[in-house]
PDB file of C-alpha atoms in Angstrom:
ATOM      1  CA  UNK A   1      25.679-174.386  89.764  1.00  0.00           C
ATOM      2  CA  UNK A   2      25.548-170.819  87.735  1.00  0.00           C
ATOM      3  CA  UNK A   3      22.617-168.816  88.642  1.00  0.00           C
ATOM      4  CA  UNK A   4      20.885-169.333  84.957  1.00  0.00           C
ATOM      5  CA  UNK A   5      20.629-172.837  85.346  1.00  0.00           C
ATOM      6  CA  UNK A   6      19.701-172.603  88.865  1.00  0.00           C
ATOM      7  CA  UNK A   7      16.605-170.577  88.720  1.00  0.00           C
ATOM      8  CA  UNK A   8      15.658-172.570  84.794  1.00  0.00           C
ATOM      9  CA  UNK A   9      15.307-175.743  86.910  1.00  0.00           C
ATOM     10  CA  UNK A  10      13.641-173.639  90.262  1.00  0.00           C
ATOM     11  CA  UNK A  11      10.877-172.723  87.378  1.00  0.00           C
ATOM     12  CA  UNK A  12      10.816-175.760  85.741  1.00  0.00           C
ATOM     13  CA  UNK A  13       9.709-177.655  88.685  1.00  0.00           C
ATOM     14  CA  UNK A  14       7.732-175.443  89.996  1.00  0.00           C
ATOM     15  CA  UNK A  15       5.624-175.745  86.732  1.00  0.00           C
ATOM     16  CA  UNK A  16       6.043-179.545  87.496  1.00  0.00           C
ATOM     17  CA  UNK A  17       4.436-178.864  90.309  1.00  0.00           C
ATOM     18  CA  UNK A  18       1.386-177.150  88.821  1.00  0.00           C
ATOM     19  CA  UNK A  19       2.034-174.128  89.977  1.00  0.00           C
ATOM     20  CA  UNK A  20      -0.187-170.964  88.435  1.00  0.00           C
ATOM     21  CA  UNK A  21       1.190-168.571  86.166  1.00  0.00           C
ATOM     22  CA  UNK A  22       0.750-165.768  88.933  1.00  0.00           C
ATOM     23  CA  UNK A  23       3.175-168.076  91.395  1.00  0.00           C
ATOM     24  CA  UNK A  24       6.084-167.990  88.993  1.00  0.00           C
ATOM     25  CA  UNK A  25       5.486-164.093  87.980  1.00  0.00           C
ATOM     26  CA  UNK A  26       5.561-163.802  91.636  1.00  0.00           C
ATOM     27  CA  UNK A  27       8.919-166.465  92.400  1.00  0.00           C
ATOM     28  CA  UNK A  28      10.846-164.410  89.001  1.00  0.00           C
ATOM     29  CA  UNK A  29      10.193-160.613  90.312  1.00  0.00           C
ATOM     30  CA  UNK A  30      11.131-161.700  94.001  1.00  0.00           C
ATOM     31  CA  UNK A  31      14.696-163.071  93.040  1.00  0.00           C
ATOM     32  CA  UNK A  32      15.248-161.094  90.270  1.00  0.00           C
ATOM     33  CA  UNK A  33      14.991-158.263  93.135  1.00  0.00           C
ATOM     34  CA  UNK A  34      17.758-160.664  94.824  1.00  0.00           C
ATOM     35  CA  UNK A  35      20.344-161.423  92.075  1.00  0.00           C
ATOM     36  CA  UNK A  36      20.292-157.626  91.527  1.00  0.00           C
ATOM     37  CA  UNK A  37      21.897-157.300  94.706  1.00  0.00           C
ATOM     38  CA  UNK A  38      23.962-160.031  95.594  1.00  0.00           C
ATOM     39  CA  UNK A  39      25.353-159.757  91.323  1.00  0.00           C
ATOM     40  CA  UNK A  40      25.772-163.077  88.767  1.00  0.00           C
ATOM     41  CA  UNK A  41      26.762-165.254  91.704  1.00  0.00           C
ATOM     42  CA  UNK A  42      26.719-169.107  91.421  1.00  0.00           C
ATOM     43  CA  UNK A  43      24.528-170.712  93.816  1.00  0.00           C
ATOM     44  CA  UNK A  44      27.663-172.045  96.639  1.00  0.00           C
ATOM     45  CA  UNK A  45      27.979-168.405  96.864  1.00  0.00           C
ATOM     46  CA  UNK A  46      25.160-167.768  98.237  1.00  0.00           C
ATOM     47  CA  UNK A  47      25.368-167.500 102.055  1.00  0.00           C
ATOM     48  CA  UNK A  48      23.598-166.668 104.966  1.00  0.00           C
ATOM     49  CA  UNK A  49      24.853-163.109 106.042  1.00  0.00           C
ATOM     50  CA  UNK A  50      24.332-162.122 102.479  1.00  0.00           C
ATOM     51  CA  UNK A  51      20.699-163.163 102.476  1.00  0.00           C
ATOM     52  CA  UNK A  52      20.710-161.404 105.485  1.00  0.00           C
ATOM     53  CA  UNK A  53      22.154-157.685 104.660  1.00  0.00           C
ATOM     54  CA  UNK A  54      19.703-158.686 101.213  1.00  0.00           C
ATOM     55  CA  UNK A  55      17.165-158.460 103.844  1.00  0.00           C
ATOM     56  CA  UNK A  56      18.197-155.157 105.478  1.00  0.00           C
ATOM     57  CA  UNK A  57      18.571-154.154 102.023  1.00  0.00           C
ATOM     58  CA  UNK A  58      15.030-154.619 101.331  1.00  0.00           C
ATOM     59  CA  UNK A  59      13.918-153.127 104.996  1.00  0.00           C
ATOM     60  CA  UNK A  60      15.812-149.770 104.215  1.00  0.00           C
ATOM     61  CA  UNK A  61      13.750-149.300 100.780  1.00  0.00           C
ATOM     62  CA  UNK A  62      11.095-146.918 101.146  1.00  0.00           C
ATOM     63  CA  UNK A  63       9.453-147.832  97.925  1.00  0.00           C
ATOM     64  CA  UNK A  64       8.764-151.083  99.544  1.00  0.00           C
ATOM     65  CA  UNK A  65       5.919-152.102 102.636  1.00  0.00           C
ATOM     66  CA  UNK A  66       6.757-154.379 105.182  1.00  0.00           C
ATOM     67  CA  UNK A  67       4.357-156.893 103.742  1.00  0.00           C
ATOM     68  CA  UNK A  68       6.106-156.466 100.206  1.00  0.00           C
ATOM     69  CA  UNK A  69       9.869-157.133 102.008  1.00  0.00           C
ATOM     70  CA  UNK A  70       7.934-160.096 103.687  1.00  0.00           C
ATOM     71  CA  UNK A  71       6.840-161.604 100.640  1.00  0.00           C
ATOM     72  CA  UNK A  72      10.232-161.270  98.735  1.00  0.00           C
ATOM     73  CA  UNK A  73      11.866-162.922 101.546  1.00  0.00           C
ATOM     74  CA  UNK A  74       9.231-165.635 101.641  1.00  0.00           C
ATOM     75  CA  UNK A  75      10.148-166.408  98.036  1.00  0.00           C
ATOM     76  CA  UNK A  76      14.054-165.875  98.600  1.00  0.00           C
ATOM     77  CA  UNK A  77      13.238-168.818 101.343  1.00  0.00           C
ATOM     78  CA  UNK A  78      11.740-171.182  99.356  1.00  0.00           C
ATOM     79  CA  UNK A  79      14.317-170.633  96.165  1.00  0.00           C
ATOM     80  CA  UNK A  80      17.043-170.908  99.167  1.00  0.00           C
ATOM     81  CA  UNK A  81      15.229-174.774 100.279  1.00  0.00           C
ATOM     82  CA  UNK A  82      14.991-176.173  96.566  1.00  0.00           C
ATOM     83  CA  UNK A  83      18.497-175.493  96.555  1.00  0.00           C
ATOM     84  CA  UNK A  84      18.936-176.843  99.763  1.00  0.00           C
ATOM     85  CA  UNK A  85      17.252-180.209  99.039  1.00  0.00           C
ATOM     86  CA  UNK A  86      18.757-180.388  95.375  1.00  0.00           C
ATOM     87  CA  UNK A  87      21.682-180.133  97.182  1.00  0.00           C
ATOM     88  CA  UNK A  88      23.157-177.277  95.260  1.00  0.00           C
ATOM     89  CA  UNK A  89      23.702-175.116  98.433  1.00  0.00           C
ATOM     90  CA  UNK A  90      25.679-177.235 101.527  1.00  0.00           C
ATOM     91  CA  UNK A  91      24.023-175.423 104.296  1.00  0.00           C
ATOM     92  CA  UNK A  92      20.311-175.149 105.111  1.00  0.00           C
ATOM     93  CA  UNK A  93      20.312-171.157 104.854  1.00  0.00           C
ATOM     94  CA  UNK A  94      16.363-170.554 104.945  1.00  0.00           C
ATOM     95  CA  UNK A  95      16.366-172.588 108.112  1.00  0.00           C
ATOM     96  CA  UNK A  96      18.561-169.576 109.842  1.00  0.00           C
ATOM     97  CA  UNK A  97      16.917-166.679 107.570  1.00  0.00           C
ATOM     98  CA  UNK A  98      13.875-165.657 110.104  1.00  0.00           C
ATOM     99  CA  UNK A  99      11.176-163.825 108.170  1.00  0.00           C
ATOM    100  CA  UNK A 100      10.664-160.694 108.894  1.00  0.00           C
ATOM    101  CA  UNK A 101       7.913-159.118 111.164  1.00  0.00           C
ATOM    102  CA  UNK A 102       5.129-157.116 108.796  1.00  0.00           C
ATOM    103  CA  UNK A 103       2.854-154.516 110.406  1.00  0.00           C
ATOM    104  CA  UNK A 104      -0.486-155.649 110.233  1.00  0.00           C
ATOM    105  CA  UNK A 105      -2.784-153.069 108.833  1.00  0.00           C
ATOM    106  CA  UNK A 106      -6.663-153.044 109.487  1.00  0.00           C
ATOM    107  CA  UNK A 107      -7.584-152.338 105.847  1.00  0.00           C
ATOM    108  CA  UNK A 108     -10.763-149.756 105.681  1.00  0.00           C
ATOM    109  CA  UNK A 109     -13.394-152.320 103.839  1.00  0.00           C
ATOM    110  CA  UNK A 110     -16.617-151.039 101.755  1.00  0.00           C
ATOM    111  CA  UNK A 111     -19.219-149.885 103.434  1.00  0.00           C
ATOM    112  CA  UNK A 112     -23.060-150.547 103.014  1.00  0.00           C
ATOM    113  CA  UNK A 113     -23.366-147.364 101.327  1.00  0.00           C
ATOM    114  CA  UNK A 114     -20.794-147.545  99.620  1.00  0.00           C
ATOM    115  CA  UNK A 115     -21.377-151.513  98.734  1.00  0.00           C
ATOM    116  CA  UNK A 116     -25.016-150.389  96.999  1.00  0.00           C
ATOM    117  CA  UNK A 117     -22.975-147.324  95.130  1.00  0.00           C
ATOM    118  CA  UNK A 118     -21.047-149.823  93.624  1.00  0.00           C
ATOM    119  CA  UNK A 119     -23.682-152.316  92.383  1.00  0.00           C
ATOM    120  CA  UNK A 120     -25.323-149.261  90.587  1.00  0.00           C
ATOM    121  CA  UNK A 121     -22.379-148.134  88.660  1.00  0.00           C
ATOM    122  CA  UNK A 122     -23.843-151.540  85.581  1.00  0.00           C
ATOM    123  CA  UNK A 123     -25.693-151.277  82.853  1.00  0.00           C
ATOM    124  CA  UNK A 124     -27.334-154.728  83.026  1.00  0.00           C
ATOM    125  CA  UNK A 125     -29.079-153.582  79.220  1.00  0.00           C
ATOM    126  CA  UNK A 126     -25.392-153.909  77.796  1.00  0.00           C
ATOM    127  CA  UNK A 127     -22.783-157.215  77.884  1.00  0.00           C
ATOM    128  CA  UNK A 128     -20.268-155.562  79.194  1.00  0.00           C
ATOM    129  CA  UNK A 129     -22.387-154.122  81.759  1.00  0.00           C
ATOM    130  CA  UNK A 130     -23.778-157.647  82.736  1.00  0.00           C
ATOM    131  CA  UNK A 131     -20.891-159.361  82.628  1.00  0.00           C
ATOM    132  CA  UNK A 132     -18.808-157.118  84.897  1.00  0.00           C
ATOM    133  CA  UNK A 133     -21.301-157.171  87.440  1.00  0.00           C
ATOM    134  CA  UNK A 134     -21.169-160.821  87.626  1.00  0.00           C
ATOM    135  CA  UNK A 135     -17.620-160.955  87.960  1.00  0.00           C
ATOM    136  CA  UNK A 136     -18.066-157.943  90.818  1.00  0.00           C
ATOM    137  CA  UNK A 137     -20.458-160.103  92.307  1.00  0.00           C
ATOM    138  CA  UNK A 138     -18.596-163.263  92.916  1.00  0.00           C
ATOM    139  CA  UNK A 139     -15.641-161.451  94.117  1.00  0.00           C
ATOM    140  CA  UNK A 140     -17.871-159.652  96.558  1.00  0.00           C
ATOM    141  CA  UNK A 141     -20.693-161.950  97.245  1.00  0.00           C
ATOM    142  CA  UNK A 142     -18.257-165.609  97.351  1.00  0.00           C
ATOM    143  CA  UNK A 143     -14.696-163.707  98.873  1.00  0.00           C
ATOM    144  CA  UNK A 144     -12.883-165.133  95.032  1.00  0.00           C
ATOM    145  CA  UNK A 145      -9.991-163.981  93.719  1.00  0.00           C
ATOM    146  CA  UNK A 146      -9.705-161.700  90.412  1.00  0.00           C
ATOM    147  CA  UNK A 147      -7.737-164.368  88.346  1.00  0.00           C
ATOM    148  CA  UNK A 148      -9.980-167.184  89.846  1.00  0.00           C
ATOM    149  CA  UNK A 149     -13.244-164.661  88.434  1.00  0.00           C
ATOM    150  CA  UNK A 150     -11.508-164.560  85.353  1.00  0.00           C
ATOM    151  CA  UNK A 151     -10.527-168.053  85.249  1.00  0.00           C
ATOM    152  CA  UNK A 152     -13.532-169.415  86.005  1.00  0.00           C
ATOM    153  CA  UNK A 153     -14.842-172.377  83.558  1.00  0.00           C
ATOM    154  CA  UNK A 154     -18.672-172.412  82.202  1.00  0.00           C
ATOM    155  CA  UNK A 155     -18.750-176.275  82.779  1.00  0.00           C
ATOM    156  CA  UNK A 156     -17.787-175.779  86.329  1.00  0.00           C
ATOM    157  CA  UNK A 157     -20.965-172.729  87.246  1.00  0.00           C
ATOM    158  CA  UNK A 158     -23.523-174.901  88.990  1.00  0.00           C
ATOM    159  CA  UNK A 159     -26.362-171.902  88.932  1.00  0.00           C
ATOM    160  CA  UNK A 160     -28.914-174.583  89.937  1.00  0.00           C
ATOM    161  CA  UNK A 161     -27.236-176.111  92.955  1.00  0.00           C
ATOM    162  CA  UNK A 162     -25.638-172.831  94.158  1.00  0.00           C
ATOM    163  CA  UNK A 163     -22.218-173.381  93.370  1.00  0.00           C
ATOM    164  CA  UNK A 164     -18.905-172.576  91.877  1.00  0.00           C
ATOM    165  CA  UNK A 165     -15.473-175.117  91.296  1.00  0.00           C
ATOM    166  CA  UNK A 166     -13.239-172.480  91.153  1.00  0.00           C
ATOM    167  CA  UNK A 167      -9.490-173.291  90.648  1.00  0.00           C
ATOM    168  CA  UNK A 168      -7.284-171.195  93.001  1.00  0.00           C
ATOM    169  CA  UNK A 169      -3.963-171.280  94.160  1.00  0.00           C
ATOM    170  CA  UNK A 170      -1.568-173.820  93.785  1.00  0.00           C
ATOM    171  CA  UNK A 171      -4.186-175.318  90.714  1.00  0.00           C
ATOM    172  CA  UNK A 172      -6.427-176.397  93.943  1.00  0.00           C
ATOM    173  CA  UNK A 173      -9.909-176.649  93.030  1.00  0.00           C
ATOM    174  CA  UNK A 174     -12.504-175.847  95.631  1.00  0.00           C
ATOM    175  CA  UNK A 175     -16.776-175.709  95.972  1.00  0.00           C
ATOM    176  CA  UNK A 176     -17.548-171.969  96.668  1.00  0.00           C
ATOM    177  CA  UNK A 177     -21.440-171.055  97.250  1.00  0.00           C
ATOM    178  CA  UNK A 178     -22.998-168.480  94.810  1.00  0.00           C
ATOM    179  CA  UNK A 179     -24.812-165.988  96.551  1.00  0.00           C
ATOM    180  CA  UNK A 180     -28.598-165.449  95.573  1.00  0.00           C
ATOM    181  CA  UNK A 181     -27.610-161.920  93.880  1.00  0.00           C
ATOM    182  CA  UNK A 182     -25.133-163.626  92.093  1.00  0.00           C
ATOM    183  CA  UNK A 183     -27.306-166.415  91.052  1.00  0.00           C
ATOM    184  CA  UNK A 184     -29.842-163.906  89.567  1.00  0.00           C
ATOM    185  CA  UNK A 185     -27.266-161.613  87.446  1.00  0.00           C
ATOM    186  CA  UNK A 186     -25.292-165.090  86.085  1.00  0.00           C
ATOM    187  CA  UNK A 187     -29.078-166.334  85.063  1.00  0.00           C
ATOM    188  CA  UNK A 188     -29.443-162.814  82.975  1.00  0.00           C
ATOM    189  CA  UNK A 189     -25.708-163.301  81.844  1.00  0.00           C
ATOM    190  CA  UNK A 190     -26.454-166.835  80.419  1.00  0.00           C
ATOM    191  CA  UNK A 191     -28.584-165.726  77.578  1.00  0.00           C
ATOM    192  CA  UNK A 192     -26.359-163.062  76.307  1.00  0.00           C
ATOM    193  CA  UNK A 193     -22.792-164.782  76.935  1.00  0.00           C
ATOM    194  CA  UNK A 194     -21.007-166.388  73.705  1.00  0.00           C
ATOM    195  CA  UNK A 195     -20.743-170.106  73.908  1.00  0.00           C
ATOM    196  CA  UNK A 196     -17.163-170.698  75.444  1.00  0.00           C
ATOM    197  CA  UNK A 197     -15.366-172.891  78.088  1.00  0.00           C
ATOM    198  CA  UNK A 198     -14.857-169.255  80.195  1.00  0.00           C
ATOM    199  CA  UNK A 199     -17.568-168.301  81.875  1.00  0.00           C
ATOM    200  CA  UNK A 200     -16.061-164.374  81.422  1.00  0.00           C
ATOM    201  CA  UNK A 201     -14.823-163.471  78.141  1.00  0.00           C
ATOM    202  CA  UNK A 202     -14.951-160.584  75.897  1.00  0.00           C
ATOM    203  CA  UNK A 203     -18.324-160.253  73.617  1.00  0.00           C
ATOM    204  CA  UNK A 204     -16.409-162.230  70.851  1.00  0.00           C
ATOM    205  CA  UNK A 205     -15.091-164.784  73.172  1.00  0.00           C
ATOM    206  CA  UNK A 206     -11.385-163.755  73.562  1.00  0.00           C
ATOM    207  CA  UNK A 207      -9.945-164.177  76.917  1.00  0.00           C
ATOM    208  CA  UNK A 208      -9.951-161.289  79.367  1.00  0.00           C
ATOM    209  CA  UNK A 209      -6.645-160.248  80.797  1.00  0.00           C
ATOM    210  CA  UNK A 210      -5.099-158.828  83.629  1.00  0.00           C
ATOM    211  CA  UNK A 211      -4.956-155.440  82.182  1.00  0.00           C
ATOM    212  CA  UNK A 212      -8.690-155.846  80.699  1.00  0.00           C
ATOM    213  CA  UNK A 213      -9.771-156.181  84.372  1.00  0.00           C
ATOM    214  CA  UNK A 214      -7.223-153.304  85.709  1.00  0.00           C
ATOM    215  CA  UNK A 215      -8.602-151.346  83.288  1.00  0.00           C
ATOM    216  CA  UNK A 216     -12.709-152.035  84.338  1.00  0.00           C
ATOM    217  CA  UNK A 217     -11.465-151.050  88.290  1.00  0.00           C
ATOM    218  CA  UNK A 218      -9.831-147.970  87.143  1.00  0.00           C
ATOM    219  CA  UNK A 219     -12.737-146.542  85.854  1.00  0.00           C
ATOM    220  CA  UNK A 220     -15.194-147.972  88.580  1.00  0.00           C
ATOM    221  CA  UNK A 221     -13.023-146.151  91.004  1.00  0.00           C
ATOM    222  CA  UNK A 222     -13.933-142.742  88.825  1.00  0.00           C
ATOM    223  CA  UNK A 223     -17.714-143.659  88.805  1.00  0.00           C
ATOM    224  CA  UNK A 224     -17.858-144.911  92.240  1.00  0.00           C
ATOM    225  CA  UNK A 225     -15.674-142.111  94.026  1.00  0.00           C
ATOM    226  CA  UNK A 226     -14.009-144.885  95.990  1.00  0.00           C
ATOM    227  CA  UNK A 227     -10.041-144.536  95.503  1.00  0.00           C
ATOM    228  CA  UNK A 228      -8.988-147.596  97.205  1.00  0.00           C
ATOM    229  CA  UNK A 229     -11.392-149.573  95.334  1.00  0.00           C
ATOM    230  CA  UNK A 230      -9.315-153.169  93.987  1.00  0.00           C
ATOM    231  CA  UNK A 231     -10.279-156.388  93.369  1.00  0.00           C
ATOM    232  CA  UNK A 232      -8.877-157.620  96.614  1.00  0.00           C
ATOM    233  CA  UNK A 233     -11.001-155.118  98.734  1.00  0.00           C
ATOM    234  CA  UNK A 234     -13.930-156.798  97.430  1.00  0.00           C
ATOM    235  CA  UNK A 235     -12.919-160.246  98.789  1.00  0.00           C
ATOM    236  CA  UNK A 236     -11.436-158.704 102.116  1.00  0.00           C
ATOM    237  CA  UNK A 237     -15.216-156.953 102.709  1.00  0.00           C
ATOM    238  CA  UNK A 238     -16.670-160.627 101.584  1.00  0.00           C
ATOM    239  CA  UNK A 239     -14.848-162.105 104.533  1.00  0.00           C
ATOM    240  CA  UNK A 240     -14.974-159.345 107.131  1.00  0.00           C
ATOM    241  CA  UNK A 241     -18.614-159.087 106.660  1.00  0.00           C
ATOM    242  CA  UNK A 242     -19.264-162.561 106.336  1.00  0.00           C
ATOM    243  CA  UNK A 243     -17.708-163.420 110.044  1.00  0.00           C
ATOM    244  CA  UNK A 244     -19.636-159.983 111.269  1.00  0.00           C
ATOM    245  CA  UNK A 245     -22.690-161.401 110.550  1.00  0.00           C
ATOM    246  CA  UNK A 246     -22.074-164.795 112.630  1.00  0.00           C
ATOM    247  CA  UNK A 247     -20.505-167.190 109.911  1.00  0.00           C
ATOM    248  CA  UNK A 248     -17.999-169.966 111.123  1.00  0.00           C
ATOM    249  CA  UNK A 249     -14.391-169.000 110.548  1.00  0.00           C
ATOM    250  CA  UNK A 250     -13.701-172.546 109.513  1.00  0.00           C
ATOM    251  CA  UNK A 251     -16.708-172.080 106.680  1.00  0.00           C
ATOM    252  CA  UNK A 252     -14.415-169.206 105.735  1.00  0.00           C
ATOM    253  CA  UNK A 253     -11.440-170.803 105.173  1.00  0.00           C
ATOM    254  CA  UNK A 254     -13.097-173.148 103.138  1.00  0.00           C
ATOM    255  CA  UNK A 255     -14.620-170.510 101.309  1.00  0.00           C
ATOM    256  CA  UNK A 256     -11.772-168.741 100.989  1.00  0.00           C
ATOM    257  CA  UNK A 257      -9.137-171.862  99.892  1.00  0.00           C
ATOM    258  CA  UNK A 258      -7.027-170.915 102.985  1.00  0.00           C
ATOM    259  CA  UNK A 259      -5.006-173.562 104.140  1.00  0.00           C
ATOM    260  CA  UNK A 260      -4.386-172.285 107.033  1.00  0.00           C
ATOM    261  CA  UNK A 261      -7.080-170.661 109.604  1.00  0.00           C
ATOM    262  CA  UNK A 262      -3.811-167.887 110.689  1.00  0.00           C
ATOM    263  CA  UNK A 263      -4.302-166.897 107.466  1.00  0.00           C
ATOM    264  CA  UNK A 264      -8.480-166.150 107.946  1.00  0.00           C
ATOM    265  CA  UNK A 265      -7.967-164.722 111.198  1.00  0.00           C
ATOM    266  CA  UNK A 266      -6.665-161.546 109.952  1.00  0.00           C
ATOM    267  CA  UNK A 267     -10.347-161.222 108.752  1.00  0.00           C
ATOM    268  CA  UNK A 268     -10.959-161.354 112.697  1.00  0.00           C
ATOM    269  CA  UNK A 269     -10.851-157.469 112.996  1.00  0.00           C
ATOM    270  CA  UNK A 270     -14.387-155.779 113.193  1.00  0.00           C
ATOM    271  CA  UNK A 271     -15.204-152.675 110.662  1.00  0.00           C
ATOM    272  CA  UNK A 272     -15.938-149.441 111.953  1.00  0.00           C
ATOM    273  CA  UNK A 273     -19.809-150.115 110.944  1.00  0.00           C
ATOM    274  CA  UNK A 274     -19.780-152.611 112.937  1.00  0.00           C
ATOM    275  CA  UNK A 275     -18.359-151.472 116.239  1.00  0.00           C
ATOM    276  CA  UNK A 276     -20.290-148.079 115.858  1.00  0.00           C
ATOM    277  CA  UNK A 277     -23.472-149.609 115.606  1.00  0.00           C
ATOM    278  CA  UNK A 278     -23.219-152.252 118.509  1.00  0.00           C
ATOM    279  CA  UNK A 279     -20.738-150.367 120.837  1.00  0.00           C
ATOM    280  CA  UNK A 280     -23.580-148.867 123.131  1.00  0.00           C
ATOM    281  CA  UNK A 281     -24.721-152.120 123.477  1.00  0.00           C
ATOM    282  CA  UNK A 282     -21.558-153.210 125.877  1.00  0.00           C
ATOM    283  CA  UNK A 283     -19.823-149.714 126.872  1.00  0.00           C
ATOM    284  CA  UNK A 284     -20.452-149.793 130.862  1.00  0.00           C
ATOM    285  CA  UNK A 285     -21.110-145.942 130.258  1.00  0.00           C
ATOM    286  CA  UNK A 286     -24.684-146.978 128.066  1.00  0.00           C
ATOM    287  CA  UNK A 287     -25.687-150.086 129.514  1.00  0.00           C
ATOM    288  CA  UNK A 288     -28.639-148.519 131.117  1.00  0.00           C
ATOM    289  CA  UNK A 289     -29.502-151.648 133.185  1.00  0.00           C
ATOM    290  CA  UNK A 290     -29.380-150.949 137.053  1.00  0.00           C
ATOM    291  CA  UNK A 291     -28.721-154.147 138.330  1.00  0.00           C
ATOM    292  CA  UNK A 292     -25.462-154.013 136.324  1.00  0.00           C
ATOM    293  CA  UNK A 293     -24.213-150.438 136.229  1.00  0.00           C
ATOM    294  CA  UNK A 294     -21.243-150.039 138.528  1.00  0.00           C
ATOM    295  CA  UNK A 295     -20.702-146.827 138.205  1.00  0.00           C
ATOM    296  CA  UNK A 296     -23.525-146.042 140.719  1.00  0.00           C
ATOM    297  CA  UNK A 297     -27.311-145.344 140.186  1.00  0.00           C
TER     298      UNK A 297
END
């Protein structure tokens, strides 16, 4: 099979499959990256040591993270299986293709501080100012995702109860609690907000996009002075802060729409708040206790 049929039919099922518009932006930049280098091959041309030197390919581009050449293979992989099981490839060559290692990173989440600098930055008096603090406050008060925010429909917004449906990856639809802030802004928002099936929209209605909302964190990272500020930092503080103040990991996956608990434990690592705050507690050298010092009296 020629490569433009192959990957019309990858796409087509995977739409037959229900999966989001972000999954197949994700699935076309990932082997586009691919046919680039391997050139207009058909599909039984495709074999395993050039997925491989693809790989090394990827590995010896400094543009690209380890996490970013771990994702591209993970795509590569799962065009590489449809084939597979289509039969349009003879030999199982994802089966053989080992994903690569990516270095972990402890990412450097909000502070308190900064947290409470960030809340200020809205003009509750204004809709734009309202609504954007909603949408700040789910990501950072419920751990959701900026296209499940922005997503998000009016029907499903239990305010009452204290819950969300939120549709998240994969079209999976899961209960996420509202926390109490959140529940007082979205009351504010109600009387303001134009009657639509969104629960976020623009002040006439329209749709927000991807660039609307890449445009809002731009300039909150000016007011705010935080640089790294993104919509995903906001969910990875939710969770990180969420297990540092006691709550069940397996609450968080739920949470969280992980289906996997691997996938939550990277949330395991404790902030720097955190381990500042309660390290005298447990360092041998401030445990002040003299029936358990053993470093003498």
């Amino acid at each position: 099979m020629n490569r433009k049929d192959a990957l019309e039919e990858f796409f087509l099922d995977q739409k037959l499959r229900g999966n989001s518009k972000l999954t197949t932006e994700y699935y076309e930049r990932a082997l586009r990256f691919f046919y680039d280098f391997v050139g207009d091959i058909d599909t039984n041309e495709i074999t395993l040591i050039t997925c491989k030197r693809y790989v090394v390919h990827l590995q010896e581009d400094p543009t690209k993270s380890t996490v970013t050449v771990q994702s591209y293979v993970r795509a590569l992989r799962a065009y590489l299986k449809w084939l597979y099981d289509n039969e349009y490839i003879e030999k199982n060559i994802p089966e053989k293709l080992k994903l690569p290692k990516a270095q972990f990173k402890v990412q450097d989440i909000l502070t308190e501080d900064e947290i409470q600098n960030l809340l200020s930055c809205f003009d509750e008096n204004t809709f734009e100012g309202l609504r954007n603090l909603c949408m700040i406050s789910f990501m950072l008060g419920s751990g959701l995702r900026l296209n499940e925010v922005i997503t998000m429909q009016k029907a499903h917004v239990h305010v009452d109860a204290g819950y969300a449906i939120v549709n998240g990856k994969g079209n999976k639809q899961r209960n996420v609690p509202i926390s109490e802030f959140t529940k007082e802004k979205l009351e504010k928002f109600e009387r303001i907000r134009p009657n639509t099936k969104l629960m976020f929209t623009q002040s006439d209605g329209k749709e927000l996009s991807r660039n609307t909302m890449k445009d809002i964190f731009r300039k909150l990272k000016i007011k705010t002075g935080i640089p790294r500020l993104h919509a995903h930092l906001l969910r990875h503080t939710f969770a990180t802060m969420y297990l540092g103040n006691g709550g069940n990991i397996y609450t968080l996956q739920t949470i969280l729409g992980h289906t996997s608990l691997e996938m939550v434990k990277k949330y395991l690592h404790i902030s720097p708040q955190y381990v500042v705050a309660n390290f005298a507690s447990f360092s041998p050298l401030d445990v002040k206790k003299a029936d358990t010092m053993i470093f003498g009296k």
